[in-house]
C-alpha positions as a printed Julia matrix, in Angstrom:
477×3 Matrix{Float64}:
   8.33   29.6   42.99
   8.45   28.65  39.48
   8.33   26.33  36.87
   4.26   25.61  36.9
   3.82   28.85  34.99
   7.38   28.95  33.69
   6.42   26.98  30.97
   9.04   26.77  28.35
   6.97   25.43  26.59
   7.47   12.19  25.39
   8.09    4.74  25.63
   7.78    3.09  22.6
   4.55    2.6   20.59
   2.16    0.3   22.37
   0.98   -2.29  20.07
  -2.76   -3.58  19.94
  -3.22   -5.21  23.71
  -4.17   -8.4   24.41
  -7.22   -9.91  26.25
  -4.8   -11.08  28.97
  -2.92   -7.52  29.37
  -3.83   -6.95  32.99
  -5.57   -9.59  34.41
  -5.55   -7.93  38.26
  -6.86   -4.74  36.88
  -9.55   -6.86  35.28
 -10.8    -9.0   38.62
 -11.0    -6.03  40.28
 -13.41   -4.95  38.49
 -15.64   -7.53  37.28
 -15.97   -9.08  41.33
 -16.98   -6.03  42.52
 -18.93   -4.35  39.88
 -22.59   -5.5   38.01
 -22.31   -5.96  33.97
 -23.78   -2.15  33.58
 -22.06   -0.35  35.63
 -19.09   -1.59  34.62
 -19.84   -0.56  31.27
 -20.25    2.76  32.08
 -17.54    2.7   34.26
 -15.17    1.94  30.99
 -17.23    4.19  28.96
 -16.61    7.49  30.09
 -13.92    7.93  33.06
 -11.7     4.39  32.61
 -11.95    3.33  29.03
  -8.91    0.99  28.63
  -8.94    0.09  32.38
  -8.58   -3.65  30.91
  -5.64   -3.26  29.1
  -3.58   -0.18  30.98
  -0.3    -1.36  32.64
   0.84   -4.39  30.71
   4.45   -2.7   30.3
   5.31   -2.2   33.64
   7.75   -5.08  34.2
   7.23   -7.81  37.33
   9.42   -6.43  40.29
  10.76   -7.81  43.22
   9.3    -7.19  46.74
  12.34   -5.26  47.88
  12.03   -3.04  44.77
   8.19   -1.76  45.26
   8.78   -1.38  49.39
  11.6     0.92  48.75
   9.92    2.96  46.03
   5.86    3.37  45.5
   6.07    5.04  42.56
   7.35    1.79  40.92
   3.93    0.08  42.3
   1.26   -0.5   39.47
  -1.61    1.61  39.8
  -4.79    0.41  40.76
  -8.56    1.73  39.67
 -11.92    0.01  41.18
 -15.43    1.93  40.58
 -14.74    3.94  43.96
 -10.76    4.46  44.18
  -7.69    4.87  42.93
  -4.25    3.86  44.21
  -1.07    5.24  43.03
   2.47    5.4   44.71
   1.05    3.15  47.38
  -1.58    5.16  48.36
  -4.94    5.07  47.79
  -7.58    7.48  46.76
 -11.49    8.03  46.71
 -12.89    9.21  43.05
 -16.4    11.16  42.52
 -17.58   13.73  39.86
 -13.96   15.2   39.28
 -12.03   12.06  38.39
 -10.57   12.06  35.01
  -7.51   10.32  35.04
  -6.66    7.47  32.87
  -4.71    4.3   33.23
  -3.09    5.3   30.09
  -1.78    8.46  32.49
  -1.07    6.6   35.63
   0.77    3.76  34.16
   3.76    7.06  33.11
   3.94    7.91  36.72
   5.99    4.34  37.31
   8.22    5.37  34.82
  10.49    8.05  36.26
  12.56    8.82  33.24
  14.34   11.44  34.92
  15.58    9.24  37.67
  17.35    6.61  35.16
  20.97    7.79  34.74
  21.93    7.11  31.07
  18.14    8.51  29.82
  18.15   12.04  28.26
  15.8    13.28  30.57
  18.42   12.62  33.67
  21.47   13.83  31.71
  20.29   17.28  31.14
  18.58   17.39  34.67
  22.29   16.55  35.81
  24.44   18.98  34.28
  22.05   21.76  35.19
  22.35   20.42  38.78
  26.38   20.87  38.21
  25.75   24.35  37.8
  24.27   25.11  40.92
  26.61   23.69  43.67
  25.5    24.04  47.22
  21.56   23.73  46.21
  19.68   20.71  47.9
  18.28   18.95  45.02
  14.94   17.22  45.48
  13.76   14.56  42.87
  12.03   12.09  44.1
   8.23   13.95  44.96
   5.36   11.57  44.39
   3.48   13.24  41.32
   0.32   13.25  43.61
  -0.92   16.5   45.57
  -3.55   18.23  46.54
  -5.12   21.52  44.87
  -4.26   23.68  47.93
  -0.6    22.9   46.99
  -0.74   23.09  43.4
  -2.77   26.42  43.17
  -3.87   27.81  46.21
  -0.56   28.09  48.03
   0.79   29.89  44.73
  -1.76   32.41  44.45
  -3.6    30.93  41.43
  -6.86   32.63  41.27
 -10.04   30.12  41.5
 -10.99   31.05  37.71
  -7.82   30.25  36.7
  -7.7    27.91  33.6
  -5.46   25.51  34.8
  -8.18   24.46  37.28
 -10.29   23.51  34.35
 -10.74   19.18  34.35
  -9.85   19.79  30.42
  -6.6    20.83  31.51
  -5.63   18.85  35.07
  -5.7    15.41  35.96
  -7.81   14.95  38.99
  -7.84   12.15  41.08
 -10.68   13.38  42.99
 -12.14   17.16  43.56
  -9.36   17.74  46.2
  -6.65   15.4   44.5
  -4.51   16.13  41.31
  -1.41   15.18  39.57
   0.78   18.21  40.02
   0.87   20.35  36.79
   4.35   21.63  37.85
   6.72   20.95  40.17
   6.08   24.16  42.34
   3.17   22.35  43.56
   6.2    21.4   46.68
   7.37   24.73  46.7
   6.32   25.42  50.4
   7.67   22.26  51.72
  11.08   22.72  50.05
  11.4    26.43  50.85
  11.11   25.51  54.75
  14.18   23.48  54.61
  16.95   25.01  52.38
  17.42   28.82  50.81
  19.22   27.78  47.66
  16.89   24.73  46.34
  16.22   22.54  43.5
  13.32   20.51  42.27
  12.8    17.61  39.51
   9.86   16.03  38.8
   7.2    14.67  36.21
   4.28   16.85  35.61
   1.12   16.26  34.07
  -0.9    18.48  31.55
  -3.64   17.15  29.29
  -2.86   18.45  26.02
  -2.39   18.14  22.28
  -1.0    15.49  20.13
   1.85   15.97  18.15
   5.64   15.38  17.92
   6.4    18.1   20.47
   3.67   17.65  23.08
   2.87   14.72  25.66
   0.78   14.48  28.49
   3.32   14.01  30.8
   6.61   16.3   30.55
   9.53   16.98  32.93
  10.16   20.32  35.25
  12.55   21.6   37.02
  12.99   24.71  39.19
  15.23   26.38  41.25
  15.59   29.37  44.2
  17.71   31.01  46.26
  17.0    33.04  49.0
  19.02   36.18  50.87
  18.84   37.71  53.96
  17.22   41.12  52.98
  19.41   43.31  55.07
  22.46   41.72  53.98
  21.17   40.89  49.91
  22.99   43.73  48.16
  26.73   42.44  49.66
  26.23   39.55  49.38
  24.95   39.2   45.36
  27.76   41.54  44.56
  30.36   39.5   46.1
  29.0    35.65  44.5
  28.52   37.41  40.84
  32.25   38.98  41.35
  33.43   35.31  42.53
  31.21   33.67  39.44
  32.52   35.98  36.7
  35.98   35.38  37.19
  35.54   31.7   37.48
  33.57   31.37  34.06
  34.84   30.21  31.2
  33.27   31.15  27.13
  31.46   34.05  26.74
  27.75   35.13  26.67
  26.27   38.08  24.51
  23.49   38.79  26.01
  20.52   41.76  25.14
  18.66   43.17  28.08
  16.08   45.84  27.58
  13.95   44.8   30.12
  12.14   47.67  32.44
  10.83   47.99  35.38
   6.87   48.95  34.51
   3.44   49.17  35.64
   2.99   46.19  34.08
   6.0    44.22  35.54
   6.17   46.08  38.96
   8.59   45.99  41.5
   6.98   44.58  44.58
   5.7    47.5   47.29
   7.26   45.57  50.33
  10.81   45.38  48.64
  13.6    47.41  48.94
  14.58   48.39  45.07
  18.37   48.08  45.74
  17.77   44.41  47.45
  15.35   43.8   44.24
  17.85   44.82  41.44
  20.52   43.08  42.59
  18.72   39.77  43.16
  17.33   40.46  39.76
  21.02   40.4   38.64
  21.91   37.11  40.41
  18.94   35.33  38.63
  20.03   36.32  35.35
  24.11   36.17  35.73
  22.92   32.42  37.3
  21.14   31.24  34.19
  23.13   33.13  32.02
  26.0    30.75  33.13
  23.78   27.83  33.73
  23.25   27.51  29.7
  26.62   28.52  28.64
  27.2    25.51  30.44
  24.67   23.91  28.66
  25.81   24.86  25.09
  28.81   25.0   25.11
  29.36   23.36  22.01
  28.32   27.24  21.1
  31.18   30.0   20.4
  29.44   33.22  20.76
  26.43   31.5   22.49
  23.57   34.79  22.43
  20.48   35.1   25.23
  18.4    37.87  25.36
  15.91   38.5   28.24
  12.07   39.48  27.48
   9.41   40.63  30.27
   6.75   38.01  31.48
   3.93   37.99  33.73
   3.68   34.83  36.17
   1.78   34.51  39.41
   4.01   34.03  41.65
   6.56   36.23  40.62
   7.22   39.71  40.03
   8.87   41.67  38.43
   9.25   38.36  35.99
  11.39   36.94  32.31
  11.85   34.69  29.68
  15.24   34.06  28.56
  16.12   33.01  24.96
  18.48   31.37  23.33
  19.71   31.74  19.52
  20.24   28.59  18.53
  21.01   26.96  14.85
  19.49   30.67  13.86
  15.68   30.3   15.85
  15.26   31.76  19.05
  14.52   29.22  21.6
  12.65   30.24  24.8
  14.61   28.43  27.29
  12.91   29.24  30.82
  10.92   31.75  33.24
  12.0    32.9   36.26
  11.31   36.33  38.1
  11.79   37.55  41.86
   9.21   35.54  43.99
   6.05   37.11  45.56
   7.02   38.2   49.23
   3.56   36.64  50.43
   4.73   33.24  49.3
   7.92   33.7   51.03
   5.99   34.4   54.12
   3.75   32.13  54.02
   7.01   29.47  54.09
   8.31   31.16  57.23
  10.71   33.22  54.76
   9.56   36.82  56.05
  12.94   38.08  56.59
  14.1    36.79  53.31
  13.84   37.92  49.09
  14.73   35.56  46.58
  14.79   34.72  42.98
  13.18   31.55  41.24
  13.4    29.52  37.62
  11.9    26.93  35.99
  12.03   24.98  32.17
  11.04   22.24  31.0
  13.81   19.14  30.15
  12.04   17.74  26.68
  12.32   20.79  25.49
  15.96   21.44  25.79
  16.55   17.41  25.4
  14.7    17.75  21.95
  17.66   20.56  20.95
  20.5    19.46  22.49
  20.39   15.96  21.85
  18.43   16.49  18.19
  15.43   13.84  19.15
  12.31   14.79  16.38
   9.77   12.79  18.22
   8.82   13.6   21.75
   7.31   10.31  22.2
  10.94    8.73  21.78
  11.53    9.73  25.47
   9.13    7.24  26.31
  11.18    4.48  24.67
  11.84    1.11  25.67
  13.71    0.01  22.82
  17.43   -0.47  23.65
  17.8     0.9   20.1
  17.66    4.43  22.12
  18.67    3.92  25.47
  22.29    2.67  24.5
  22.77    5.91  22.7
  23.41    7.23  26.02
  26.13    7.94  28.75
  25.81   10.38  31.77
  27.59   13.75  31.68
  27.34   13.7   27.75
  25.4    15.3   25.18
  25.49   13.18  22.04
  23.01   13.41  18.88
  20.51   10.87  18.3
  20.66    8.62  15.59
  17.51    7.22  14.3
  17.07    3.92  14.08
  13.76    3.91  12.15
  11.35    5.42  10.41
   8.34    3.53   9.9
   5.17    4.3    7.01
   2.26    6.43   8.6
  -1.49    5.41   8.62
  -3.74    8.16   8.3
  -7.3     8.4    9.1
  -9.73   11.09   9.49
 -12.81   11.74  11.85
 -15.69   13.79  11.1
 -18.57   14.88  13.74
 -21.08   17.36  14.21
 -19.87   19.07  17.7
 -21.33   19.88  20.63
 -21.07   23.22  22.88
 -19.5    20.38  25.74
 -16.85   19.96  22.98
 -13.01   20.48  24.02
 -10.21   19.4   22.15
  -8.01   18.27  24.78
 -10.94   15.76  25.92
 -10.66   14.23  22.09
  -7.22   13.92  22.33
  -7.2    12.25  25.85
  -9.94    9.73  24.27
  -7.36    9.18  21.25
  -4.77    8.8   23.78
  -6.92    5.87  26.21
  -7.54    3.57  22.6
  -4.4     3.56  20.47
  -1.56    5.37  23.03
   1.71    6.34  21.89
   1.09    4.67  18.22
  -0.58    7.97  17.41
   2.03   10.45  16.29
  -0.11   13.6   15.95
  -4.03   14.98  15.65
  -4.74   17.92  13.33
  -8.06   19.59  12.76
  -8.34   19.95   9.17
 -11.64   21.18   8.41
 -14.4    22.95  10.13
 -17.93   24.52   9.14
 -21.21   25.82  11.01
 -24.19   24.56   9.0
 -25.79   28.04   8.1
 -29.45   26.73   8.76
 -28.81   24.28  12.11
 -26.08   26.24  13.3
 -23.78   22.52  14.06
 -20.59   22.74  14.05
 -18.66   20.01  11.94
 -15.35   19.22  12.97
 -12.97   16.78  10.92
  -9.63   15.46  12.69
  -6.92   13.68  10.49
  -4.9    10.78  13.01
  -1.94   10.15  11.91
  -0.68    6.55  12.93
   2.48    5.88  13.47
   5.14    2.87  15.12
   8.38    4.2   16.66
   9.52    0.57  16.53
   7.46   -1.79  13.86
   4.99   -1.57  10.96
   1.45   -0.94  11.95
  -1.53   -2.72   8.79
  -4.27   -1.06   7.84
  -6.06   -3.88   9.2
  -5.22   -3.14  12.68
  -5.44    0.36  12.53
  -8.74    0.0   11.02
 -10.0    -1.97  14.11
  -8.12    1.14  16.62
 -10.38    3.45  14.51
 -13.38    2.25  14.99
 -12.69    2.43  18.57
 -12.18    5.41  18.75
 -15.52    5.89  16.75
 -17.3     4.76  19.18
 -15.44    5.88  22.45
 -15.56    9.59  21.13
 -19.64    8.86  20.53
 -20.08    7.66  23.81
 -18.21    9.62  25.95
 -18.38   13.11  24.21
 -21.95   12.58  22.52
 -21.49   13.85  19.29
 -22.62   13.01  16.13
 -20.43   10.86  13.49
 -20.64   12.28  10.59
């Protein structure tokens, strides 16, 4: 199933933290840990682990025993515990209490948030499919790659792209990682959840985005009936109209499975795409002649596999990936008898359009300012409330050949958080006689909510100065 590699393709701005931030966090460490180690400690895997979860608000008893997830996360030197549950770290572990503070948050569960409306009227669209959103965001690498035929050099093993708990342990990266388990209990299925990529900075990416997928599953012997008939029911039932452009092909290079039948393929091939095709003129339909066209893709654990698009305000938008899933993962569920189609997107990016939100890092809002713009069932356009001066400043270092770019931006990420509104490489040169390579980032600063002074961003700067010295070993330049 899907959305992991259907890519399609984020709380307000913390402010500087105080001493007292998380004093629990803090005891933890300094009764169990000597003065050095817990340097260390801080240095390179846990850098703000004394200042990570002062946002999440005190709860009731009654509130944390019925949901985990809502529990504040917990590091010591040798574990972590998240969602209630608690896990041992070695060489792997390279998630942040910057990270695991997000997975309390559950944006997509709160009704009057963005995130939830969209994942709601796509839900509409699909009546009859069991809807799953309340996963933990922890599982193991068996589920998240293994089970879905990821091969072991794949790059989305790398630790510069994953957040690992511990060699064996991960935040899922998409919400197929439950594929399996949902598959054995329902054959028309979807799945919402917060996923977790490390990744750039800038007003479009976060390290923490929203998924969701869907299948549906037919008897194979039966498949060809029974698609006709539900796209014969659908069609007359629609309302608005779709123009959609379809040159796809069956190729070499997006195959047709050997074990399927091609009749049983084509038509479930047609379901997928006469299902999204209505699923988004559902979601735009504030579009008259709303126009998708469908482009071949290559994804794991499907084949053959697309991308839709959308034209939208004149751009094309890719909107999702889907594709007919790989028989051995149906078998491997118990599904041998079965064939079946799956999707997946990603909600920012559709909230971003359809609600007209420029900063991803918005979704992450606390300020009422935002959430009130809200109601369920609706799809209104944001009104900005603020737009507060930038602070720019600019890092230079000689590089290493350790150096990757998504382990700068997670350090940039651990000392100032969401006040950071993007990171550019501006400049870069190899020293023709010592072969270094400098590299010069510009920050750019920036409050959702208040005014940030040079003064304190001064003080967030050298931080980071030092942080990105110490952990990454490079020369400051």
């Amino acid at each position: 199933m899907a959305s992991g590699m259907f890519r399609a393709a984020t709380q307000s701005s913390r402010a500087l933290r105080s001493a007292a931030a998380a004093p629990t966090v803090r005891t933890l460490l300094s009764s169990t840990t000597s003065r050095s180690a817990r340097a260390v400690l801080q240095r390179t895997l846990r850098p703000t682990l004394t200042a990570s979860f002062h946002t999440t608000p005190l709860r009731f008893t009654s509130e944390v025993e019925s949901n985990p997830m809502k529990e504040t996360p917990v590091i010591t030197p040798d574990n972590i515990t998240v969602g209630g549950k608690t896990y041992p770290s070695d060489k792997f572990t390279n998630v942040t209490p910057t990270i695991l503070e997000k997975t309390t948050r559950q944006l997509h569960l709160i009704p009057k948030h963005p995130i939830a409306i969209i994942k709601d009227l796509i839900a509409s669209g699909f009546p009859g499919f069991k809807h799953y959103d309340t996963f933990p965001p922890v599982v193991t690498t068996k589920e998240n790659f293994d089970d879905l035929c990821f091969s072991d050099d794949h790059p989305g093993r790398a630790v510069t792209d994953t957040y690992y708990l511990n060699e064996k342990t991960m935040l899922r990266t998409h919400t197929s990682a439950h594929q399996l388990q949902v598959m054995t209990e329902s054959d028309k299925i979807l799945v919402t959840a917060d996923v977790y990529r490390r990744d750039e900075i800038d007003a479009s990416h976060y390290p923490v985005f929203h998924q969701m997928e869907g299948a549906q599953l037919f008897d194979v012997k039966t498949a060809v009936d029974v698609i006709r008939k539900e796209i014969a029911q659908s069609t007359s039932a629609a309302s608005g109209s779709v123009h959609t452009t379809d040159t796809t092909l069956i190729t070499p290079e997006n195959p047709k499975q050997d074990c399927h039948d091609e009749a049983a393929m084509l038509a479930t091939a047609d379901h997928l795409k006469h299902s999204l095709n209505m699923m988004v003129r559902k979601l735009f339909s504030h579009e008259k002649d709303l126009q998708v066209r469908w482009i071949d893709a290559q994804f794991p654990f499907t084949s053959p596999s697309w991308e839709m698009e959308i034209l939208y305000q004149g751009k094309w938008l890719e909107v999702l990936g889907c594709g007919v899933i790989r028989q051995d993962i149906l078998n491997n569920a118990g599904k041998p008898d079965k064939i079946g189609w799956a999707f997946g997107l990603g909600l920012e990016r559709l909230a971003l359009v359809l609600f007209g939100i420029p900063d991803i890092r918005l979704f992450w809002s606390k300020d009422e300012r935002f959430l009130r713009q809200f109601e369920p069932g609706t799809i209104q356009k944001f009104k900005p409330f603020s737009k507060y001066p930038a602070c720019i400043k600019d890092i230079s270092f000689w590089s290493n050949d350790q150096f990757h770019e998504n382990n700068f931006c997670e350090i940039v990420r651990d000392v100032a958080g969401d006040i950071v509104e993007d990171v550019q490489l501006i400049d870069e040169f190899t020293h023709p006689k010592t072969k270094k390579r400098s590299m010069c980032y510009r920050i750019n600063y920036r409050s959702m909510d208040r005014n940030v002074t040079n003064d304190e961003i001064n003080v967030l700067q050298e931080k980071l100065r030092d942080e990105v010295v110490n952990r990454m070993k490079v020369e400051l330049r």
